[in-house]
PDB file of C-alpha atoms and ligand atoms in Angstrom:
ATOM      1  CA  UNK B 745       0.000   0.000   0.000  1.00  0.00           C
ATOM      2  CA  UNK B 746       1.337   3.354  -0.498  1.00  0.00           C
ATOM      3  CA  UNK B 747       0.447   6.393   1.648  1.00  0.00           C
ATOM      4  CA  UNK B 748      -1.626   9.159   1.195  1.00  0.00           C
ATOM      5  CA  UNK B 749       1.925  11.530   0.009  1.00  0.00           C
ATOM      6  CA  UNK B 750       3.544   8.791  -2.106  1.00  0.00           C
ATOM      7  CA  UNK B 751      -0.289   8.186  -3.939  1.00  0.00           C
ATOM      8  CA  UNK B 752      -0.522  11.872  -4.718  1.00  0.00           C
ATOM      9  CA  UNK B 753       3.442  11.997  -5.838  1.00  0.00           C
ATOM     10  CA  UNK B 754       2.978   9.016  -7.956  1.00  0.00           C
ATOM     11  CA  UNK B 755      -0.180  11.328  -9.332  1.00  0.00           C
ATOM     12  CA  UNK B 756       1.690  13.872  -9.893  1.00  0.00           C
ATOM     13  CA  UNK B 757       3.980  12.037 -12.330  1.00  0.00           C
ATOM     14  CA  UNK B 758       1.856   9.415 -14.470  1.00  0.00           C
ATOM     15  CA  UNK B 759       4.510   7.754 -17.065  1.00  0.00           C
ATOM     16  CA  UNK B 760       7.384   8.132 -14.334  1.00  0.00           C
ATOM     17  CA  UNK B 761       8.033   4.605 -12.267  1.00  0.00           C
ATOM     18  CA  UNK B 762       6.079   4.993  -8.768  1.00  0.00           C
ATOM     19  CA  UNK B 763       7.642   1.761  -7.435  1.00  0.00           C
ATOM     20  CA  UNK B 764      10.721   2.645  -5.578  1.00  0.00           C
ATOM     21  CA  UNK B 765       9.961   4.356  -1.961  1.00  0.00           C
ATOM     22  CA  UNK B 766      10.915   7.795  -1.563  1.00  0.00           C
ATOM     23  CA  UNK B 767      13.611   8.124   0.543  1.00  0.00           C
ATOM     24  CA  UNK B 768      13.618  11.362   2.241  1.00  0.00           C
ATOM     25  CA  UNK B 769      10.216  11.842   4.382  1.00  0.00           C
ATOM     26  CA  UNK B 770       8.277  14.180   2.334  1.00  0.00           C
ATOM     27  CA  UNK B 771       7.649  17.693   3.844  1.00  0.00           C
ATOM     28  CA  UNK B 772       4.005  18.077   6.127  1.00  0.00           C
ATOM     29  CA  UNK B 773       1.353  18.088   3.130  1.00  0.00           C
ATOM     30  CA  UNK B 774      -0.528  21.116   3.056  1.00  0.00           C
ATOM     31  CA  UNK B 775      -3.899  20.517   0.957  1.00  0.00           C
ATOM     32  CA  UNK B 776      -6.007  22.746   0.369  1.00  0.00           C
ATOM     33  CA  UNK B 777      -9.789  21.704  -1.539  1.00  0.00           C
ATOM     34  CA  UNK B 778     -11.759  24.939  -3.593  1.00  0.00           C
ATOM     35  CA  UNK B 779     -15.428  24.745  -4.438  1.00  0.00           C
ATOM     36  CA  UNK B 780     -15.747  25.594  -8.059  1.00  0.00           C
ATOM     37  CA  UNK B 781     -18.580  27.662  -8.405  1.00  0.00           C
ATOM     38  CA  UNK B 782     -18.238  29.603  -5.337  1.00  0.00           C
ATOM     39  CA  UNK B 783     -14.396  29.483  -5.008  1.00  0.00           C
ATOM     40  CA  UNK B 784     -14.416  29.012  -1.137  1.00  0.00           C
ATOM     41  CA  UNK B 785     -11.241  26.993  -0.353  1.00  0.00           C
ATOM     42  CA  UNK B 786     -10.021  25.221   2.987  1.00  0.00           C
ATOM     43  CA  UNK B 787      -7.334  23.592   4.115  1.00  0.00           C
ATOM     44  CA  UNK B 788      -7.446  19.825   5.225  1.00  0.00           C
ATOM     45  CA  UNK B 789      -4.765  17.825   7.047  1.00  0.00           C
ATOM     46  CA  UNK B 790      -5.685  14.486   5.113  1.00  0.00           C
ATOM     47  CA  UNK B 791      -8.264  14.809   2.251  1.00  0.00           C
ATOM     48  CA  UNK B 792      -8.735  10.971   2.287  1.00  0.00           C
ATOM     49  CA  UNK B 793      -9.702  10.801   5.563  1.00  0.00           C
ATOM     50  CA  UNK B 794     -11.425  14.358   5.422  1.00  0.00           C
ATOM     51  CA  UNK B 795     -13.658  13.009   2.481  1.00  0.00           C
ATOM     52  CA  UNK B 796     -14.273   9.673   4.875  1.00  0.00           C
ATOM     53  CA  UNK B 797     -15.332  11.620   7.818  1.00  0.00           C
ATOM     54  CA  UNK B 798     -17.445  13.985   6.348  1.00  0.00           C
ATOM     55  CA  UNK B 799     -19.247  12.487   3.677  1.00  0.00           C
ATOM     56  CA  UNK B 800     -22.589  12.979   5.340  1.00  0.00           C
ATOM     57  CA  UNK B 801     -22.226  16.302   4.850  1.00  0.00           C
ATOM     58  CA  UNK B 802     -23.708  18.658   2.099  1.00  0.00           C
ATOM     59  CA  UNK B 803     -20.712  19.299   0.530  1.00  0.00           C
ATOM     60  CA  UNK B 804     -20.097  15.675  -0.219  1.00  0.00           C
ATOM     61  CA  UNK B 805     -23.700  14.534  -0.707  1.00  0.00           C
ATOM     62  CA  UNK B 806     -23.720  13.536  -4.587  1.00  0.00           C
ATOM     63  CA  UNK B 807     -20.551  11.204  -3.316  1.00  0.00           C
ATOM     64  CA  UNK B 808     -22.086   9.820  -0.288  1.00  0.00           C
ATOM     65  CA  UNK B 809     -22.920   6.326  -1.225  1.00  0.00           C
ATOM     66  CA  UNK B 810     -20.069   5.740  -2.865  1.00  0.00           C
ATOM     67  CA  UNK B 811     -17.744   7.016  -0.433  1.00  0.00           C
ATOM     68  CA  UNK B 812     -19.673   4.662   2.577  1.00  0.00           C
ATOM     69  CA  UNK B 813     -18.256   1.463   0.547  1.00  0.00           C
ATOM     70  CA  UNK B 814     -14.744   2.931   0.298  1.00  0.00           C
ATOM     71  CA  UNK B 815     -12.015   2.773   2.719  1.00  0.00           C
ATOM     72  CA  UNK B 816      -8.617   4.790   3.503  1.00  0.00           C
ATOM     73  CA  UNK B 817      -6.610   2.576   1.554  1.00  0.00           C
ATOM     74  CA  UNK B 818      -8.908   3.726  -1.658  1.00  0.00           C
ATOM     75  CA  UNK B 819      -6.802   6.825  -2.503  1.00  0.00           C
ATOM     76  CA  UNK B 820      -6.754   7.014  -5.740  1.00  0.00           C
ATOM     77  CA  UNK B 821     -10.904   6.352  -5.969  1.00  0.00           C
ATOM     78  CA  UNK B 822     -11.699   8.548  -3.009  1.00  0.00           C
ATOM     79  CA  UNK B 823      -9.661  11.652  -5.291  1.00  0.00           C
ATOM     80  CA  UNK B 824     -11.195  10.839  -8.428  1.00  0.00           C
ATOM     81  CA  UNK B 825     -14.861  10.395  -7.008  1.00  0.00           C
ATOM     82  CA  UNK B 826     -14.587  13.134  -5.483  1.00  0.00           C
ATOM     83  CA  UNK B 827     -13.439  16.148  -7.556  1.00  0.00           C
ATOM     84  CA  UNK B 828     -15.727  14.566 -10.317  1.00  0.00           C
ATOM     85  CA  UNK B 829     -19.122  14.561  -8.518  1.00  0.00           C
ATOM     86  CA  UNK B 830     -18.638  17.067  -5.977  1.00  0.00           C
ATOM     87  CA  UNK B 831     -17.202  19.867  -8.160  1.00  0.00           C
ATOM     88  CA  UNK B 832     -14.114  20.670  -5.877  1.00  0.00           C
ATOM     89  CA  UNK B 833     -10.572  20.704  -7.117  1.00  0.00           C
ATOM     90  CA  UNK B 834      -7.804  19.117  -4.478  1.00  0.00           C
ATOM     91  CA  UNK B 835      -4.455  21.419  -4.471  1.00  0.00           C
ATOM     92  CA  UNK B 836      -1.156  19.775  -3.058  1.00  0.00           C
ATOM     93  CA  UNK B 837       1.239  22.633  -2.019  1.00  0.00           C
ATOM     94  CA  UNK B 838       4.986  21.292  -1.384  1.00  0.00           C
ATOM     95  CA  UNK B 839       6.867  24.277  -1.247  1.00  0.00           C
ATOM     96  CA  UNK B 840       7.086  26.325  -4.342  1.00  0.00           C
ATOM     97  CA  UNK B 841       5.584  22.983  -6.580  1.00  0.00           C
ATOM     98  CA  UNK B 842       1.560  22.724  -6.944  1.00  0.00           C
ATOM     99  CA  UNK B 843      -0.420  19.976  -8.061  1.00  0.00           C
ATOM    100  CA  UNK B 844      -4.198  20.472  -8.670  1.00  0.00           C
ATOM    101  CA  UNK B 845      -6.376  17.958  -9.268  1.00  0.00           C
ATOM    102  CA  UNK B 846      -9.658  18.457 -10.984  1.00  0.00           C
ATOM    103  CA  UNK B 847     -12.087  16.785 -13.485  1.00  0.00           C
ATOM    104  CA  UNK B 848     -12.323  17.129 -17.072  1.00  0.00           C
ATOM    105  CA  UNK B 849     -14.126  20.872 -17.156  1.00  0.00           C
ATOM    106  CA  UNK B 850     -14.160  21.515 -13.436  1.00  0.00           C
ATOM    107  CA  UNK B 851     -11.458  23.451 -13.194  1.00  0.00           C
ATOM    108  CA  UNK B 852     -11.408  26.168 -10.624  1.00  0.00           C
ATOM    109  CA  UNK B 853     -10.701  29.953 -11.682  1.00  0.00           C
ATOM    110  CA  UNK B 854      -7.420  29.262  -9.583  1.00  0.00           C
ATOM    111  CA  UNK B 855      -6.514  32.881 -10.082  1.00  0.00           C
ATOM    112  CA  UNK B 856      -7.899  34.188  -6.208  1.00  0.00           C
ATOM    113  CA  UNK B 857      -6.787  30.970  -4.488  1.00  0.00           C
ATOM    114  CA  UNK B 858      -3.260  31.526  -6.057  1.00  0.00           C
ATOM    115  CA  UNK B 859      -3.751  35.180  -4.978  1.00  0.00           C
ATOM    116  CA  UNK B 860      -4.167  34.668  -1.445  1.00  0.00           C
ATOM    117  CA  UNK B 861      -1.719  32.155  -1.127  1.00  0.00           C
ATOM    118  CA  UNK B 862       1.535  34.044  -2.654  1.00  0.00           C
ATOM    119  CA  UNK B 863       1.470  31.377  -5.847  1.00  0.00           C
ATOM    120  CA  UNK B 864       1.062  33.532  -8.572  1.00  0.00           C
ATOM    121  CA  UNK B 865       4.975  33.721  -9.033  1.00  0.00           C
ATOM    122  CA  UNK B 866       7.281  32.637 -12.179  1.00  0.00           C
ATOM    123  CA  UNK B 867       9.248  30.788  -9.223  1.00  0.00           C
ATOM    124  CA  UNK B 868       5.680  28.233  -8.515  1.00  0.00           C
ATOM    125  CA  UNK B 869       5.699  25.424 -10.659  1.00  0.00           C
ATOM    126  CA  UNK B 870       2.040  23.981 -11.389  1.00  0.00           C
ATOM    127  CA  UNK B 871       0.828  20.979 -12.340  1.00  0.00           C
ATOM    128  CA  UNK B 872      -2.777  20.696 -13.447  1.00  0.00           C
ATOM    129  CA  UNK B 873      -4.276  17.206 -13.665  1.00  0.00           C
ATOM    130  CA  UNK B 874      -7.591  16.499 -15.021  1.00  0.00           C
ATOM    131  CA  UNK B 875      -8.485  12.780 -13.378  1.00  0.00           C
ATOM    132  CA  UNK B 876     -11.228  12.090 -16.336  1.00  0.00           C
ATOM    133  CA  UNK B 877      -8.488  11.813 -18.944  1.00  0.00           C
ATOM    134  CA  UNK B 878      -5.223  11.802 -16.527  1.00  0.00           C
ATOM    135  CA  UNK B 879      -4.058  14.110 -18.719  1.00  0.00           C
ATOM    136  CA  UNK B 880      -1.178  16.786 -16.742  1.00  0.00           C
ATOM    137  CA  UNK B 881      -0.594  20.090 -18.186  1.00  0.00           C
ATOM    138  CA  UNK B 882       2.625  22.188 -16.601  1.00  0.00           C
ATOM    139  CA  UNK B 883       2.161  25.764 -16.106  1.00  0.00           C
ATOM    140  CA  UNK B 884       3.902  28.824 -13.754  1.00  0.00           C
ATOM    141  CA  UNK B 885       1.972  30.247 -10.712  1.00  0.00           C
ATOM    142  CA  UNK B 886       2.515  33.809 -12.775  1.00  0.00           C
ATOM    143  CA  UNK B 887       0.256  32.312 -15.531  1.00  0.00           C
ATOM    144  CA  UNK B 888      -2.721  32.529 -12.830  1.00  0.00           C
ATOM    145  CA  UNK B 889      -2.127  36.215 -12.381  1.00  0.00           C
ATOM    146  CA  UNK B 890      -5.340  38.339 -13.522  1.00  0.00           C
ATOM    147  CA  UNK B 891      -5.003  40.267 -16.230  1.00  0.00           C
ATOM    148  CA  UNK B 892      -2.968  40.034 -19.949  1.00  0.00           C
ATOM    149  CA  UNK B 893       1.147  40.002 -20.463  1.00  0.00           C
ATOM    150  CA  UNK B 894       2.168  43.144 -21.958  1.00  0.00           C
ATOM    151  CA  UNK B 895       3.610  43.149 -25.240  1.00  0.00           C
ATOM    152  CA  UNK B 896       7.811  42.506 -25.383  1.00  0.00           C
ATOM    153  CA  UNK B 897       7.851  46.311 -26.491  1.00  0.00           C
ATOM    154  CA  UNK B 898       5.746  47.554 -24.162  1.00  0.00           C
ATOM    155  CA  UNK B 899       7.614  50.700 -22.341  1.00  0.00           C
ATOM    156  CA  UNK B 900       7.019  50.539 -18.537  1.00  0.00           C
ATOM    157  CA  UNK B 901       9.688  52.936 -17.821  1.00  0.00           C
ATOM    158  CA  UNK B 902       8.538  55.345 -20.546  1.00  0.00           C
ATOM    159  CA  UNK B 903       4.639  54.923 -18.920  1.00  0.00           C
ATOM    160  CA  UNK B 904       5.792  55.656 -15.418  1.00  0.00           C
ATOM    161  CA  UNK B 905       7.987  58.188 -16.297  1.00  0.00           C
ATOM    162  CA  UNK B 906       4.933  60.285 -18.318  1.00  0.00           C
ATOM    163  CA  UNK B 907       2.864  59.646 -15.206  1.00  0.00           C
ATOM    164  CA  UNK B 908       5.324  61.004 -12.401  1.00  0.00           C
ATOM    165  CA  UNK B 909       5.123  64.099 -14.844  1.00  0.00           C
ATOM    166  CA  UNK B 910       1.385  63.831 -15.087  1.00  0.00           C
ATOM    167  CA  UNK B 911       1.190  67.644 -12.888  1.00  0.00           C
ATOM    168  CA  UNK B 912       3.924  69.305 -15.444  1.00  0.00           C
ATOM    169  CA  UNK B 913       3.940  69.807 -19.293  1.00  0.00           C
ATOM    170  CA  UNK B 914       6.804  68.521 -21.487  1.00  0.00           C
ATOM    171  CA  UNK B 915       7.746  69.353 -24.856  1.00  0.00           C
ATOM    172  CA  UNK B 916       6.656  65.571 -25.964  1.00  0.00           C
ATOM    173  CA  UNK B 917       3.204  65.452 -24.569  1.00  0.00           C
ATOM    174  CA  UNK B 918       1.756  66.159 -28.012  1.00  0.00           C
ATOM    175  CA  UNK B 919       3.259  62.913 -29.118  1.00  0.00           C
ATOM    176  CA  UNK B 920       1.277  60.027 -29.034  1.00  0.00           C
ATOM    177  CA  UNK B 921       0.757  57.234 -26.270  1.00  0.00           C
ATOM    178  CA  UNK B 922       2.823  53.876 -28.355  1.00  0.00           C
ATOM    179  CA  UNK B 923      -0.057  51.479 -28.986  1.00  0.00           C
ATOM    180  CA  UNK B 924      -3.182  54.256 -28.175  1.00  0.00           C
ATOM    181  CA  UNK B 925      -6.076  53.452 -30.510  1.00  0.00           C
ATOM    182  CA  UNK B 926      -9.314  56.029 -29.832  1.00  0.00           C
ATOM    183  CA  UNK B 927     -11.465  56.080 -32.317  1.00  0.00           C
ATOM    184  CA  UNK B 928     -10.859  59.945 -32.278  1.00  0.00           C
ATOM    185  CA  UNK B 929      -8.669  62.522 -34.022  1.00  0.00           C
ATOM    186  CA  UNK B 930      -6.542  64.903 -32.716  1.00  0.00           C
ATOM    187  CA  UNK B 931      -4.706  67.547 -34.565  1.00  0.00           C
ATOM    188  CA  UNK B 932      -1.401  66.816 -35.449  1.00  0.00           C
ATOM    189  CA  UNK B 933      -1.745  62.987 -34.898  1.00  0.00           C
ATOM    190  CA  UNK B 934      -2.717  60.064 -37.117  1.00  0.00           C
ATOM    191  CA  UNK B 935      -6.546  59.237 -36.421  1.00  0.00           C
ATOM    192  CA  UNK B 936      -7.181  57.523 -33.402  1.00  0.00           C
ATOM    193  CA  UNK B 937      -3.281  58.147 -31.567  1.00  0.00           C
ATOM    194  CA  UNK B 938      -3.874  59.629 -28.287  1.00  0.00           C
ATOM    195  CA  UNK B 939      -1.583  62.436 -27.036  1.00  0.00           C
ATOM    196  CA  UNK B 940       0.071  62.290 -23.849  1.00  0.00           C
ATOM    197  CA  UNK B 941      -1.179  65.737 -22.704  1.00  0.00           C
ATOM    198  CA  UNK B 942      -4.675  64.201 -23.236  1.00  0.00           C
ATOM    199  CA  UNK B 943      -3.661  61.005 -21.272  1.00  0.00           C
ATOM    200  CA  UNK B 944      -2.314  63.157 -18.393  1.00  0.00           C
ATOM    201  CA  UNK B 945      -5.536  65.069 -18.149  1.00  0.00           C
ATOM    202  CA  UNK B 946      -7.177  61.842 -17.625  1.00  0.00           C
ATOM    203  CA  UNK B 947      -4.993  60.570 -14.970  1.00  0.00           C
ATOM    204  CA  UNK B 948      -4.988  63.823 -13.177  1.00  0.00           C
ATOM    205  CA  UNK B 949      -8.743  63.550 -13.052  1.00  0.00           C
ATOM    206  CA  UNK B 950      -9.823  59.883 -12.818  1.00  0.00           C
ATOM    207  CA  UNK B 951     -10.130  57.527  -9.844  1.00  0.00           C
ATOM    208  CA  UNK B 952      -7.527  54.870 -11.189  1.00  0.00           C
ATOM    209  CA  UNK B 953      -8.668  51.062 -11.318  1.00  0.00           C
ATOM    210  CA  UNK B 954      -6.802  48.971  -8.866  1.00  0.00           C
ATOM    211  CA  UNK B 955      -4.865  46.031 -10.100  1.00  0.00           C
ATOM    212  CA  UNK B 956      -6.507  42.686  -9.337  1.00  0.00           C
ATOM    213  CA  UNK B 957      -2.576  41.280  -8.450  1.00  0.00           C
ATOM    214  CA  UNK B 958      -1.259  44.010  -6.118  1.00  0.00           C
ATOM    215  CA  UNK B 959      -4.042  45.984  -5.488  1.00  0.00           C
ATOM    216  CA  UNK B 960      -2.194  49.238  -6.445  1.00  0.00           C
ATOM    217  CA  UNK B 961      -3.182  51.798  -8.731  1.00  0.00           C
ATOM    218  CA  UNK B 962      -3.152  51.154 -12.390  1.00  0.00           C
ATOM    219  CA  UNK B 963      -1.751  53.646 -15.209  1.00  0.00           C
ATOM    220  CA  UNK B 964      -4.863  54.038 -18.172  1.00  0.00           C
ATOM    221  CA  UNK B 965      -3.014  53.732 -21.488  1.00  0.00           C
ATOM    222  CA  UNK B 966      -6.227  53.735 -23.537  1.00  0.00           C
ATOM    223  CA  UNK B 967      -9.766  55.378 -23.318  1.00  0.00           C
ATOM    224  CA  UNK B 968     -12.239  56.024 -26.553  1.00  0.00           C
ATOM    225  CA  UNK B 969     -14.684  54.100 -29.009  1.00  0.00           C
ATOM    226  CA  UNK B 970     -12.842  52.943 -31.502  1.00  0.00           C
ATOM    227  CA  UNK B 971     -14.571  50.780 -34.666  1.00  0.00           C
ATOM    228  CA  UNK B 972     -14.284  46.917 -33.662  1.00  0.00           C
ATOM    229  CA  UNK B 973     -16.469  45.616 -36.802  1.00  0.00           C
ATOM    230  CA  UNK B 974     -18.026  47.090 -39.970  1.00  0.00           C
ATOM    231  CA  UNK B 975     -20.777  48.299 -37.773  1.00  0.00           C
ATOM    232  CA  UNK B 976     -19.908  49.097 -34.566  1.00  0.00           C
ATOM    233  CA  UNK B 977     -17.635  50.860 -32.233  1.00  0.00           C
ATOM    234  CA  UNK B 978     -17.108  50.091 -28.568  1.00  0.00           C
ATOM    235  CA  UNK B 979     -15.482  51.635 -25.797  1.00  0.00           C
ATOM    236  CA  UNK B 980     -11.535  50.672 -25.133  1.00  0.00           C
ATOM    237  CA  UNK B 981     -10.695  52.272 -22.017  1.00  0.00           C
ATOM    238  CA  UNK B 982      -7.198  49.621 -21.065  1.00  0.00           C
ATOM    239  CA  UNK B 983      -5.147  50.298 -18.158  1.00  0.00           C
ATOM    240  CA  UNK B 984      -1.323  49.129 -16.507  1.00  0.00           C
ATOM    241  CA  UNK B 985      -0.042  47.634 -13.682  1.00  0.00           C
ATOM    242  CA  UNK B 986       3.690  48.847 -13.675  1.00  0.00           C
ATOM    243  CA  UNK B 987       4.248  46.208 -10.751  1.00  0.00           C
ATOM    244  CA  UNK B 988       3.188  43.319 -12.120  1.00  0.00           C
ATOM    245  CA  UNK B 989       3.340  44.362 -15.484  1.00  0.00           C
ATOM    246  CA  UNK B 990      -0.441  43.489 -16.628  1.00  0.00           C
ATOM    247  CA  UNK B 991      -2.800  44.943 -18.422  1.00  0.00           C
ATOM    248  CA  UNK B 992      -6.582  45.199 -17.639  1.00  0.00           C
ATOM    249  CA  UNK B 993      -9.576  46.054 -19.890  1.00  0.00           C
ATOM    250  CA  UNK B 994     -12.399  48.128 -18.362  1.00  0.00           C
ATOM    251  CA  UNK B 995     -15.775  47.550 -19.727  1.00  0.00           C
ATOM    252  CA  UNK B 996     -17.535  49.479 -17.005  1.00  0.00           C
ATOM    253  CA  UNK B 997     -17.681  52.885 -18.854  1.00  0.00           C
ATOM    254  CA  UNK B 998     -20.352  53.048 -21.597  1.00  0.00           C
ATOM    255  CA  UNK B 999     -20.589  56.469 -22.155  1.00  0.00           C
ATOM    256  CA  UNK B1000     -17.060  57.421 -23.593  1.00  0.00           C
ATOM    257  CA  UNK B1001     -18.250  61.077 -24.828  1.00  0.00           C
ATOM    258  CA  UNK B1002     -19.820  61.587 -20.662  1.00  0.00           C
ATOM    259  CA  UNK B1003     -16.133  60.479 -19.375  1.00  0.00           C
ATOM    260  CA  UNK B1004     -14.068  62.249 -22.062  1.00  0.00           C
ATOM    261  CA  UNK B1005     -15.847  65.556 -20.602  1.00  0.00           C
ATOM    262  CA  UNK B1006     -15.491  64.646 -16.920  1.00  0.00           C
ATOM    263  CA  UNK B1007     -11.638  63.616 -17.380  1.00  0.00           C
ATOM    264  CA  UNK B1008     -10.234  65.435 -20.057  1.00  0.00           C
ATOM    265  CA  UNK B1009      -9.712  69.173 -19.927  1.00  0.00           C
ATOM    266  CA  UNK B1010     -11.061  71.193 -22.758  1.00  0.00           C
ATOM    267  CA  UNK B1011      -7.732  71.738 -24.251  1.00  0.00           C
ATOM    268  CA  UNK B1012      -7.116  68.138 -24.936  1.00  0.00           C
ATOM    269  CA  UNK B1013     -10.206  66.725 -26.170  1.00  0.00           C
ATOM    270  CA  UNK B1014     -10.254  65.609 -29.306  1.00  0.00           C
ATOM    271  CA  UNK B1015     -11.015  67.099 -32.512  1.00  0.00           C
ATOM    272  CA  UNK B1016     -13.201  64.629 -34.416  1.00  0.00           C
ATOM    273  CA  UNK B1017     -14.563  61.230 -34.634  1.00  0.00           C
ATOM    274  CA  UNK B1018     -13.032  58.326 -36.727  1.00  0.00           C
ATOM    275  CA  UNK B1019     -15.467  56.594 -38.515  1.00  0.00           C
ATOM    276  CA  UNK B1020     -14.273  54.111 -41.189  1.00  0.00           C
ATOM    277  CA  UNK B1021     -10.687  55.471 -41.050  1.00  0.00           C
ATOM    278  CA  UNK B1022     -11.840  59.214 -42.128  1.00  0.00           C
ATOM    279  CA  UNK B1023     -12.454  62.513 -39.732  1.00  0.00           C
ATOM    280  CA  UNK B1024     -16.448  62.778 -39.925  1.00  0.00           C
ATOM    281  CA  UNK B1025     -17.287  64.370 -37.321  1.00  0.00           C
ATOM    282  CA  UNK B1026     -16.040  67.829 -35.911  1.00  0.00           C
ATOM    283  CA  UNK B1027     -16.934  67.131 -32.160  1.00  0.00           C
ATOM    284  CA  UNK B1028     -18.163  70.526 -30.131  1.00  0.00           C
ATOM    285  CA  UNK B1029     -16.524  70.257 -26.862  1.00  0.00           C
ATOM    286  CA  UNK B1030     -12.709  70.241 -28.482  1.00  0.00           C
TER     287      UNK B1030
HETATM  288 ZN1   ZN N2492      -0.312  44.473 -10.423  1.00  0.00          ZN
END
C-alpha cells in the first residue's frame, strides 16, 4: 500500500516509475480543496480521511454512497470520485511545486486561491491534472495572475515616467501614447493616436482602477470608441499595472463622450470622430 503523500506523488507524475519508496520523508502536506462555483477553499490535514469523515455532509452529498463502501486505503478512488461529482478541485502545495487535481471541465478559476496564497509567481511550478483523462498540463503560478502580459515592447519605464510628470507639461506630450487606438482625431496625430497631454488630463482627473494582483493603482493607457467591426464601435478604455506588469480592460464605462468631458480638460479633447478610417465628425466640446 502506499500512503496518502507517495499516492498523490505518484499522481503527480503518471509515465514516471512509482515503485521505488521515496527516501527522504516528504515535507508536512498542506492541501487545500476549492469549491468551483463559489471558489471558497479550505485547508485539510488528510483529504482521504477528510472526504471519509465527512461524507454525510452537504458538501459531499452527490458522493455519499459511494464514499460509505470505500475505505482509507482507496486513494486514488476517493480523489477521483470526489473532484468529479462534488465539483471541488484538491491542491497539493509542497513548497514552491503545486499539483491540482480536478475533473475534465471543473477546473477552478485558480486565479484568487493563487492570490491569497503568494502562488502567482514565475518561481511556482504547477501541475494541473484532469483525473477524467489523466491528462497533466505544466504551467507557472505567474500564468494565474489576472489580467494580460504586456507586449515585449511595451515601455514601462517610458509609462511611469509620463505619469510622475502627469502635474507638469513637457515638450513631448503632443506625441502620441505607443499602442493608443481612440477612435478619435486629434490635430497633429494620425486618427485615433492619443496624445500624452490628453492622457495626463485623464490621470490627473480619474479615480484609477486597482490592479486585481497588487491591489495598487493602475496607469490608463487607452480610453475612446474605436470601430471593432463594420458596424460598430465600442469603448476601449485599457489600463497598466507597472508592478506586475499586466494589463486590464475596463468595460464598465459606456458612455465614452460623458467620461471624455469629466476627465479630459477642454484643451485636450479631441477634434473629431473616426469613422471608417476618415475625420467625420467635428466634435463641439474640443
Ligand atoms: Zn499588479
Amino acid at each position: 500500500m502506499i500512503n496518502r503523500r507517495e499516492f498523490l506523488q505518484c499522481s503527480s507524475a503518471i509515465g514516471i516509475s512509482c515503485i521505488d519508496p521515496p527516501v527522504a520523508v516528504p515535507p508536512a502536506a498542506n492541501y487545500h480543496l476549492i469549491q468551483t462555483d463559489t471558489l471558497n477553499s479550505w485547508s485539510v490535514a488528510d483529504p482521504i480521511e477528510w472526504s471519509l469523515q465527512n461524507a454525510d455532509q452537504p458538501i459531499l452529498a452527490r458522493a455519499a454512497d459511494r464514499l460509505g463502501k470505500l475505505t482509507n486505503e482507496d486513494n486514488e478512488r476517493i480523489v477521483r470520485l470526489v473532484v468529479r461529482r462534488c465539483g471541488l478541485n484538491l491542491v497539493d502545495i509542497q513548497s514552491n511545486q503545486v499539483t491540482v487535481h480536478y475533473w475534465s471541465d471543473q477546473l477552478a478559476d485558480l486565479r484568487p486561491f493563487f492570490k491569497a496564497s503568494g502562488l502567482a509567481s514565475p518561481d511556482v511550478q504547477v501541475t494541473l491534472i484532469n483525473r477524467k483523462t489523466e491528462v497533466f498540463a505544466h504551467k507557472i503560478g505567474d500564468e494565474f495572475r489576472y489580467g494580460e502580459r504586456l507586449a515585449e515592447d511595451f515601455s514601462v519605464e517610458l509609462l511611469t515616467s509620463k505619469w510622475h510628470h502627469r502635474f507638469v507639461n513637457q515638450p513631448d506630450d503632443q506625441q502620441a501614447v505607443p499602442g493608443s487606438r481612440a477612435g478619435f482625431a486629434w490635430e497633429g496625430l494620425e486618427d485615433g493616436q492619443i496624445p500624452w497631454a490628453a492622457m495626463k488630463s485623464a490621470w490627473r482627473r480619474m479615480q484609477p482602477i486597482i490592479c486585481l494582483n497588487c491591489d495598487q493603482p493602475n496607469i490608463l493607457v487607452n480610453f475612446g470608441l474605436p470601430q471593432v467591426s463594420f458596424f460598430r464601435h465600442a469603448p476601449r478604455f485599457i489600463s497598466v499595472c507597472p508592478k506586475c506588469q499586466r494589463s486590464f480592460v475596463d468595460d464598465s464605462i459606456t458612455d465614452v463622450t460623458g467620461w471624455m468631458a469629466t476627465n479630459l480638460d477642454q484643451g485636450v479633447r479631441p477634434g473629431f470622430r473616426v469613422v471608417f478610417g476618415n475625420r467625420v465628425e467635428r466634435l463641439a466640446s474640443s
